[in-house]
Short mmCIF file of C-alpha atoms (C1' of nucleotides) in Angstrom, two decimals:
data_model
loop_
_atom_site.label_atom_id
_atom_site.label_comp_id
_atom_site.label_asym_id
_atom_site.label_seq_id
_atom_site.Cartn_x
_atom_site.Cartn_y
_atom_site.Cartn_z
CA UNK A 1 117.35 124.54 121.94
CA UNK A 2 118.86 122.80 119.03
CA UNK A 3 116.68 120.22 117.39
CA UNK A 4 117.33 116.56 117.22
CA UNK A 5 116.93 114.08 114.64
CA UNK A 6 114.18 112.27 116.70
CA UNK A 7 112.59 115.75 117.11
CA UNK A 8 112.12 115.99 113.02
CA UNK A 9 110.87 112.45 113.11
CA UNK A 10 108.32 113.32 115.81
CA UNK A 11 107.18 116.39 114.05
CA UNK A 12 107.36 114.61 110.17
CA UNK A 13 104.84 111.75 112.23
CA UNK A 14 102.61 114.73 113.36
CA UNK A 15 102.00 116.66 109.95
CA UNK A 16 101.56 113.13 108.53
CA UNK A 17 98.86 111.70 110.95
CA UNK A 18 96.82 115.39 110.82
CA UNK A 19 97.26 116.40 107.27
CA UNK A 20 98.22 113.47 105.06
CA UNK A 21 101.63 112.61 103.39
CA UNK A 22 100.82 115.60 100.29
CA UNK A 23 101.17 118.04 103.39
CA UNK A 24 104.21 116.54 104.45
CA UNK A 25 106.72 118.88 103.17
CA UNK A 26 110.36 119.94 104.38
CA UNK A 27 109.32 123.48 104.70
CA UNK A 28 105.96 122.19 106.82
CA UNK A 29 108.08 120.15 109.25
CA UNK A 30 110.85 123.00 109.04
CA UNK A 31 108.22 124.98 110.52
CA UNK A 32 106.94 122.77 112.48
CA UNK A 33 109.95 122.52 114.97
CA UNK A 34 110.35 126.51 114.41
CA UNK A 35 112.94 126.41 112.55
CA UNK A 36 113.37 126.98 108.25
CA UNK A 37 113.37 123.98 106.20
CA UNK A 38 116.97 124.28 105.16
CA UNK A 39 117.92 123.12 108.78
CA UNK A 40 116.08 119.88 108.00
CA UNK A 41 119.30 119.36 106.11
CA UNK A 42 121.87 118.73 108.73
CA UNK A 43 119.98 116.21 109.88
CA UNK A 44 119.20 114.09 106.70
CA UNK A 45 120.50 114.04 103.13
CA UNK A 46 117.29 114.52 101.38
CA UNK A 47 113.80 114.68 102.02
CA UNK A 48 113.25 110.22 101.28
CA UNK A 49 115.25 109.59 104.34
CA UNK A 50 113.25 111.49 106.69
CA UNK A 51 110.59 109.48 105.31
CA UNK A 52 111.58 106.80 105.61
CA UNK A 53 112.81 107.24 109.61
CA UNK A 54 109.18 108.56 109.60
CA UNK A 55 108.20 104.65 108.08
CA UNK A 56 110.58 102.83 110.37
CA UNK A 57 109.23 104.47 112.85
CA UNK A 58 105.51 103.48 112.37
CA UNK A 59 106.84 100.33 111.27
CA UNK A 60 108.22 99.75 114.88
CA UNK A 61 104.72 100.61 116.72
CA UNK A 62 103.99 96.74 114.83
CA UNK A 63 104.82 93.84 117.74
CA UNK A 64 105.51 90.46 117.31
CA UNK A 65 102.61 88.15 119.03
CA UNK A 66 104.30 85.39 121.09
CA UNK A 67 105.76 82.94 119.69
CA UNK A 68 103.14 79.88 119.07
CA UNK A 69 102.05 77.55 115.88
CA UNK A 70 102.79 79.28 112.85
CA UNK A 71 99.13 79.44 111.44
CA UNK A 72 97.54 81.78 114.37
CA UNK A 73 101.25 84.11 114.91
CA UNK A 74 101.12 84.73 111.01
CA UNK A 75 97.05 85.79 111.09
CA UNK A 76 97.76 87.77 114.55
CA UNK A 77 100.42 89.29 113.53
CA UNK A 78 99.37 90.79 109.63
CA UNK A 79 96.45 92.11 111.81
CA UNK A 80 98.90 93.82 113.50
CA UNK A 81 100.50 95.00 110.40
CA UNK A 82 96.99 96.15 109.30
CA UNK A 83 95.78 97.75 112.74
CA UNK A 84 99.07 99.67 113.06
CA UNK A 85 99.49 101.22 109.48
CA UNK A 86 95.70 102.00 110.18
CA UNK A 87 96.49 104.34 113.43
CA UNK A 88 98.74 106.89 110.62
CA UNK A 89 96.86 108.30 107.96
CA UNK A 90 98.60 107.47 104.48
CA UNK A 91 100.92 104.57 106.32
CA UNK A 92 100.66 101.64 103.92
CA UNK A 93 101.32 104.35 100.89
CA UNK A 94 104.51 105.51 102.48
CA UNK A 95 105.42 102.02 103.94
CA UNK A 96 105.15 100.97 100.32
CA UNK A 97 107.05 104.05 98.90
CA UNK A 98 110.03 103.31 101.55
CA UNK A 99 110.01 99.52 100.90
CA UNK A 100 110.55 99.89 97.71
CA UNK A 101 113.63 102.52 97.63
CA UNK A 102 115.17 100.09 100.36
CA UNK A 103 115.99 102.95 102.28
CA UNK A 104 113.74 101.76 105.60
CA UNK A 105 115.69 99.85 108.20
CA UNK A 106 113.04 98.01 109.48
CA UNK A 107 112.82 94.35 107.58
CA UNK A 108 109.20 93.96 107.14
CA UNK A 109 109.50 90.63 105.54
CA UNK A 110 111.92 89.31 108.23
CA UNK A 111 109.86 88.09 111.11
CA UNK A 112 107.10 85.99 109.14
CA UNK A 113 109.91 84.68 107.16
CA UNK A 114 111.38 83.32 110.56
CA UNK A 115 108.51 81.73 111.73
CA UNK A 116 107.27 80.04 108.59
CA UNK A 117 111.16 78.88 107.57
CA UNK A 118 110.64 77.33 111.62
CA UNK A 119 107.47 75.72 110.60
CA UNK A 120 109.42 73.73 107.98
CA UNK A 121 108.78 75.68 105.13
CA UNK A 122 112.01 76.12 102.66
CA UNK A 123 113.75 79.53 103.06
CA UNK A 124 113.04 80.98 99.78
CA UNK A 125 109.70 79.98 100.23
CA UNK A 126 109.24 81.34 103.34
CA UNK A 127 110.77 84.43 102.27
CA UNK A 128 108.47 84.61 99.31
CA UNK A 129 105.43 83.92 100.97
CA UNK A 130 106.52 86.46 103.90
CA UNK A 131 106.92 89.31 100.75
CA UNK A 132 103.29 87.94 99.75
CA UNK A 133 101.65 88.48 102.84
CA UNK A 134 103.48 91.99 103.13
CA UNK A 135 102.10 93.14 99.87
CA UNK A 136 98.95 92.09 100.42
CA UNK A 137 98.57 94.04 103.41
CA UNK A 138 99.75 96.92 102.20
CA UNK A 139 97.79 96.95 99.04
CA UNK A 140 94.99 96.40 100.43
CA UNK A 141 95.49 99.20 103.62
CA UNK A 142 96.69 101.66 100.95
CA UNK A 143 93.71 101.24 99.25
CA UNK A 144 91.78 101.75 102.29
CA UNK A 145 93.34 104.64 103.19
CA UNK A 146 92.71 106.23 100.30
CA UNK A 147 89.25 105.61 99.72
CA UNK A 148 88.93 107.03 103.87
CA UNK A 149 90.88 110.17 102.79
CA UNK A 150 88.26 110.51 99.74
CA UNK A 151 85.10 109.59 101.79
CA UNK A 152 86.09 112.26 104.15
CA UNK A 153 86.12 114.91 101.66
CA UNK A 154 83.00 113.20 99.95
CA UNK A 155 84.10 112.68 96.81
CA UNK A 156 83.57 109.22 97.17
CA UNK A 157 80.83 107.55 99.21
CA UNK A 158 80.17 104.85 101.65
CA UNK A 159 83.58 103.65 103.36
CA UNK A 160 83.01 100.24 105.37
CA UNK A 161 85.73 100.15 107.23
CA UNK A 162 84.40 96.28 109.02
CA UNK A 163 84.24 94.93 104.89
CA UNK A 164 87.88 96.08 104.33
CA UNK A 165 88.35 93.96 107.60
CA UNK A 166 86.73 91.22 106.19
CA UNK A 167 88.37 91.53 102.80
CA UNK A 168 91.50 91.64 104.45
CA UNK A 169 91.34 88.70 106.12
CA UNK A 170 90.28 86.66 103.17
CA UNK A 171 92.81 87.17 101.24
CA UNK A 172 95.22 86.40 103.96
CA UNK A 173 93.51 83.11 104.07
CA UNK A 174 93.89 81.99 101.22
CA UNK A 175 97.38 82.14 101.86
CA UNK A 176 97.54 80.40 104.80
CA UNK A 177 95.46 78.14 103.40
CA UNK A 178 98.21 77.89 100.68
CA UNK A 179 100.93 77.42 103.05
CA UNK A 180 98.98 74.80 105.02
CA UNK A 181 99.11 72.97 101.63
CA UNK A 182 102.37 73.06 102.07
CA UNK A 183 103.35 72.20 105.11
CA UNK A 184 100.81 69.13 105.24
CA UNK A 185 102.99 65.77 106.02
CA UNK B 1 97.15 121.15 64.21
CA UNK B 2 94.83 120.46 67.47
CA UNK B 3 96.22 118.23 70.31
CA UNK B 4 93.97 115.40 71.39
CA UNK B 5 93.04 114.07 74.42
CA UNK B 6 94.61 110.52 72.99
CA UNK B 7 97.74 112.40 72.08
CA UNK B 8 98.01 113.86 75.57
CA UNK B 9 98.50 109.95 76.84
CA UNK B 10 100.85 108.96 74.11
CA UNK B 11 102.63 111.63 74.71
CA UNK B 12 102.50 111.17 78.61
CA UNK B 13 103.30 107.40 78.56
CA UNK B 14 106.25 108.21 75.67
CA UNK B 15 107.53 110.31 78.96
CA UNK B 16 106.32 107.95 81.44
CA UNK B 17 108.75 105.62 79.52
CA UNK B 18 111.79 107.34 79.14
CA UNK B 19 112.79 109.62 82.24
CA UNK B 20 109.95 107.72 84.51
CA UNK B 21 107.39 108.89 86.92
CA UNK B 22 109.01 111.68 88.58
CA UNK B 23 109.91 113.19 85.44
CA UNK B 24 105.93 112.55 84.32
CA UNK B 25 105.03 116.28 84.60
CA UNK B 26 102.83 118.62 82.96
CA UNK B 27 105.13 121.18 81.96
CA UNK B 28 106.74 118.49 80.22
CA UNK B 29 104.11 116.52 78.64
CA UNK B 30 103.32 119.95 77.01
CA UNK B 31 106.59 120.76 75.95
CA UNK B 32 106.73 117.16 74.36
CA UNK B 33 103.08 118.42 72.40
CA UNK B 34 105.01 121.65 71.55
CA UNK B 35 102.21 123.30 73.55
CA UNK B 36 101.98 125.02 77.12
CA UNK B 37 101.01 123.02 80.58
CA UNK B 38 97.90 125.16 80.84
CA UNK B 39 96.43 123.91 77.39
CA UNK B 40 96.45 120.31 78.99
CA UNK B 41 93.97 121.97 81.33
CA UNK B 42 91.43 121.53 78.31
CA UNK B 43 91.74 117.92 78.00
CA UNK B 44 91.73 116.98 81.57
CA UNK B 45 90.85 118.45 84.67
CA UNK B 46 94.22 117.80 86.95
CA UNK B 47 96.99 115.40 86.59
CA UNK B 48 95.89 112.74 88.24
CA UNK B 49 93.30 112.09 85.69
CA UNK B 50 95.64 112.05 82.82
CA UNK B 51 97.53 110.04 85.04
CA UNK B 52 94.55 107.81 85.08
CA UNK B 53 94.17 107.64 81.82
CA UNK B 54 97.84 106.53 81.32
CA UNK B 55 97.39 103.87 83.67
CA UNK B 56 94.12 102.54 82.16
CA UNK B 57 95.88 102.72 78.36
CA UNK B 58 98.75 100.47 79.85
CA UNK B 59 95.79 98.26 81.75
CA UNK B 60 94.53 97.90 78.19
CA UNK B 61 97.17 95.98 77.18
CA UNK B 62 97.04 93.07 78.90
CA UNK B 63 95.48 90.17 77.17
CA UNK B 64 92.80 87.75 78.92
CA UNK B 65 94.21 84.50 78.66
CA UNK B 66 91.49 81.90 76.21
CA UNK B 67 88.88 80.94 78.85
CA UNK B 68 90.06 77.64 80.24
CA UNK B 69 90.05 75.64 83.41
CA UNK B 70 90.82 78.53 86.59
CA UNK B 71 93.93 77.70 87.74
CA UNK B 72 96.03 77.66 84.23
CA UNK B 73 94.19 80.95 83.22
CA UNK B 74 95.07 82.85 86.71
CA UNK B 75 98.64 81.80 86.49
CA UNK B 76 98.46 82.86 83.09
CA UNK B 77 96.42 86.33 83.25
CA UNK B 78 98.66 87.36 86.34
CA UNK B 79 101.80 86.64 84.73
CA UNK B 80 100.73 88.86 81.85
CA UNK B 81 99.52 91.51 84.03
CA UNK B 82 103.35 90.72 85.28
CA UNK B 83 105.03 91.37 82.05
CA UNK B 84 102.70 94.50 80.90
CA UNK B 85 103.81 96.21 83.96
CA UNK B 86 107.54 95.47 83.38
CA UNK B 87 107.37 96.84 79.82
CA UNK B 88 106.35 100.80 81.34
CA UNK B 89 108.94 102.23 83.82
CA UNK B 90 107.34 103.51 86.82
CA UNK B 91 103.75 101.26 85.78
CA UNK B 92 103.35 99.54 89.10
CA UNK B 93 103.56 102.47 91.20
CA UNK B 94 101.20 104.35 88.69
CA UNK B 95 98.65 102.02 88.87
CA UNK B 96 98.63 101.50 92.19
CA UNK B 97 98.34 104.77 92.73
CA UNK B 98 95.41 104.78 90.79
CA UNK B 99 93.63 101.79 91.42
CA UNK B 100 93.77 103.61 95.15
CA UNK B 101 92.09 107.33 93.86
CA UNK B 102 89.61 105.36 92.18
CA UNK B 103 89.95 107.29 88.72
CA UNK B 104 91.39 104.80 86.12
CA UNK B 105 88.58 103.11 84.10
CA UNK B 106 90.15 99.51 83.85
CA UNK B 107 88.76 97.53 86.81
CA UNK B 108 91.75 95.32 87.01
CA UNK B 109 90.18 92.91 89.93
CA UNK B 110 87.09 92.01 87.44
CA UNK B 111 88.20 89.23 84.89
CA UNK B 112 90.09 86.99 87.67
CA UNK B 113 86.91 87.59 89.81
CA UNK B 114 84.88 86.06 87.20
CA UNK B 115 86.94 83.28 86.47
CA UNK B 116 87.06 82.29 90.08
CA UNK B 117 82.95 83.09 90.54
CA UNK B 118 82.42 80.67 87.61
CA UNK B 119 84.69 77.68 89.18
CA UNK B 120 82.61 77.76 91.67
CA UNK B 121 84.11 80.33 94.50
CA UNK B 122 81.40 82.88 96.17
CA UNK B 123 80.96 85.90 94.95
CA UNK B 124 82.83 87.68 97.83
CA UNK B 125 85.58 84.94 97.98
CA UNK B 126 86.43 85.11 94.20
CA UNK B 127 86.52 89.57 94.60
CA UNK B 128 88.64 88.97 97.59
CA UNK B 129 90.90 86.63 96.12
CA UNK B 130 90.93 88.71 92.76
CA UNK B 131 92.36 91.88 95.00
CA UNK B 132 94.59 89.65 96.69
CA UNK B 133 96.27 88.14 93.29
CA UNK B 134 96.41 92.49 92.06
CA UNK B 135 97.79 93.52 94.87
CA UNK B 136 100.40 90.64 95.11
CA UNK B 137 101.40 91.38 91.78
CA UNK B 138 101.40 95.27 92.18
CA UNK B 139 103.67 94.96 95.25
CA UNK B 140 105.89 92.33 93.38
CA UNK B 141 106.41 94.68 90.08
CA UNK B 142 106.41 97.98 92.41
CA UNK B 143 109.51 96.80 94.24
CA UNK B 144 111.06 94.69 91.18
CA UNK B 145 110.97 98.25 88.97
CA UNK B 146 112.51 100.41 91.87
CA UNK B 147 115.12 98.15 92.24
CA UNK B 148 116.02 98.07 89.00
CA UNK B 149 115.60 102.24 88.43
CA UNK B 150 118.47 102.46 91.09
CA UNK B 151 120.62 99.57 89.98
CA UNK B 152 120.67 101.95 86.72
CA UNK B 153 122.05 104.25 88.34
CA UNK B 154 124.73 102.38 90.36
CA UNK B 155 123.08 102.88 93.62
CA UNK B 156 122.20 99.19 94.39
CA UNK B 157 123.72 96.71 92.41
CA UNK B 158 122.59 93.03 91.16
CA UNK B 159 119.08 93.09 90.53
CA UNK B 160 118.29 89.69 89.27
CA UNK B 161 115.28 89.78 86.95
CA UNK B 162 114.55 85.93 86.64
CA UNK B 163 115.05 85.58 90.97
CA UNK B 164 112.12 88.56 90.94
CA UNK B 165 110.10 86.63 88.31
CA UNK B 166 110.53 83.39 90.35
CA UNK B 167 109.57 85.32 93.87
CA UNK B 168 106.22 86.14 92.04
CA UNK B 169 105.52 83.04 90.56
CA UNK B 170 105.85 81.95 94.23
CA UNK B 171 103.88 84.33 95.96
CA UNK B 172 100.80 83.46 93.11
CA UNK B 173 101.14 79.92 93.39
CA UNK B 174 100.65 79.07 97.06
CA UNK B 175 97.48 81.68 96.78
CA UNK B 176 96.34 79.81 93.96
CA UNK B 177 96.83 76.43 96.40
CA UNK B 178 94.91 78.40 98.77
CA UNK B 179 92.05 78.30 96.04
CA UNK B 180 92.62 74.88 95.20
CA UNK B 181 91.75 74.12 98.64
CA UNK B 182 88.70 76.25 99.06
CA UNK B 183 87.25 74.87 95.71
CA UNK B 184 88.48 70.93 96.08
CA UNK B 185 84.88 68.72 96.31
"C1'" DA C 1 87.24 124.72 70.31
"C1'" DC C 2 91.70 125.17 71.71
"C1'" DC C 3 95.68 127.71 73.24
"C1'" DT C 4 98.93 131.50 75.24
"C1'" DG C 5 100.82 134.55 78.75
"C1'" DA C 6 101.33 135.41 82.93
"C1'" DA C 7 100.64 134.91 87.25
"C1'" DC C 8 99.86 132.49 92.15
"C1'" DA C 9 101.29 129.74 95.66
"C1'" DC C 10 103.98 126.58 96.33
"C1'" DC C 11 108.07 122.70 96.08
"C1'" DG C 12 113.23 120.23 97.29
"C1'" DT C 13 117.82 121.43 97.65
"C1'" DT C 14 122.22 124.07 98.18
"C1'" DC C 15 125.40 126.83 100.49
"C1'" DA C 16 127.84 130.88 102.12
"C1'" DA C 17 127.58 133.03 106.23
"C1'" DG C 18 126.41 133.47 110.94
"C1'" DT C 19 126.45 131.91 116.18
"C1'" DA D 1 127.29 121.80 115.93
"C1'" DC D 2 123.42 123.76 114.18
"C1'" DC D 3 120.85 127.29 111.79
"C1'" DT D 4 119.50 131.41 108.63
"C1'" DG D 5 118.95 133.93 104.32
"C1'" DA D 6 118.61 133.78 100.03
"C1'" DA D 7 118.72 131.92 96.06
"C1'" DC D 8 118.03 128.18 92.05
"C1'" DA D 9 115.33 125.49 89.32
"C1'" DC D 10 111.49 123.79 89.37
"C1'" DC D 11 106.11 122.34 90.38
"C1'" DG D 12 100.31 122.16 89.53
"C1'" DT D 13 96.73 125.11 88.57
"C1'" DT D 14 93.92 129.19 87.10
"C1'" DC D 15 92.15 132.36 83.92
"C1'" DA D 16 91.63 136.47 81.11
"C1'" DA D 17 92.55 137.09 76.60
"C1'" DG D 18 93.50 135.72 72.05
"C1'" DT D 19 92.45 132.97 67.43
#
DNA sequence: ACCTGAACACCGTTCAAGT
DNA sequence: ACCTGAACACCGTTCAAGT
């Protein structure tokens, strides 16, 4: 039964969610699918495009809320950002990683860009403030996930998952708050 | 002569400089010390704490801004965290990376935090919108030095410095309008 | 106090050769 | 078309032993 690309993906998204993205190695997801990590090889040029397939393919799991006033879609839908990179341990690290090689095909900063450049906002604003709220997310998640990872294997104490909620959301605020500013008549 | 713990950074930000972060090993901070990886063993207890340390000696040099009215000095301060960052290849991703273990020394969130606690923001507010301005910037410089590692290389092409130093500037200001708006009477 | 030598248990990647 | 075997050039880390 020969492998398939989507097969490596599936496995990669495995060994990440149980082990973490240090245990996510060629030879790991080579033997993962039963086969040796060379194999891995036919199927993508190096090991940073698997990950990033991996990235685009958490990134996807993230759904647009319907389509509504820009203040409440843009909250709804970095919680979504949040809540989703949450569900896969190390997401927002490798998210990061794969935004910034540009090898991910998924356009993070598209969709809020949209919706704010609708609301009347200027494009390169709205593209700047979209790349704002993306960074913020993921800064803030990584972070998160880290200090979870840590907690777990007690080197560090006292997670609070509901503050990092709360934290979250603040900052994300502020930025609406920002862009309300903006868009004021 | 005996190698010091100080001359283990130098040494490792001298690298850090040059080849960049994936070159940033241990064999080859000792080789640069004319010394083997396992005597850096002595000074530190794994590589992410000398990684730490390299992060916290670049942290160091960013100036606070003169104390001053809040706005002014956070445009100011995050523009020089900005510019320190741009001045180490590979810094943004090191720190973040950091910042996330937990191990650097610098808490980089602090001095904004104060400044925004003393115009008047809540305690929580002013540490939420301190992470939010970090991370920003983080995500900004992490992206802005990837970019231009592989347009060194030929494998994108066109990275426009001033564009990336205007997409920041953007990205700070309408947080900082955010603040204005929390803090107007 | 500080370092070497040498090992252990790994990595990503390549590529002829097989089926 | 897809995979193995085997190698190449590396890693971080440990630790007895040396000075």
């Amino acid at each position: 039964m020969a492998v398939r690309r989507a097969d490596v993906v599936a496995a990669a998204l495995g060994i990440l969610d149980q082990f973490g993205l240090a245990d996510l190695t060629m030879r790991r997801v080579g033997s993962a699918l039963e086969v040796k990590a060379g194999a891995l090889y036919w199927h993508f040029p190096n090991k940073q495009s698997l990950l990033a397939a991996v990235a685009d393919a958490i990134l996807a799991e993230v759904v647009a809320p319907e389509p509504g006033p820009w203040r409440p879609w843009l909250a709804a839908w970095t919680d979504r950002l949040r809540t989703t990179l949450l569900r896969h341990r190390d997401a927002a690290e490798l998210v990061s990683a794969t935004l910034a090689t540009g090898l991910g095909a998924v356009d993070l900063g598209t969709p809020p860009a949209r919706v704010l450049h609708g609301a009347g906002l200027g494009e390169a604003d709205a593209r700047a403030a979209a790349r704002a709220l993306v960074h913020l997310t993921l800064g803030q998640v990584s972070e998160e996930q880290t200090r979870a990872t840590l907690s777990e294997v007690g080197v560090v104490s006292g997670h609070d998952p509901e503050a990092a909620a709360r934290d979250h959301a603040a900052g994300v605020a502020l930025l609406l708050d920002g862009l309300a500013f903006r868009l004021r008549d």
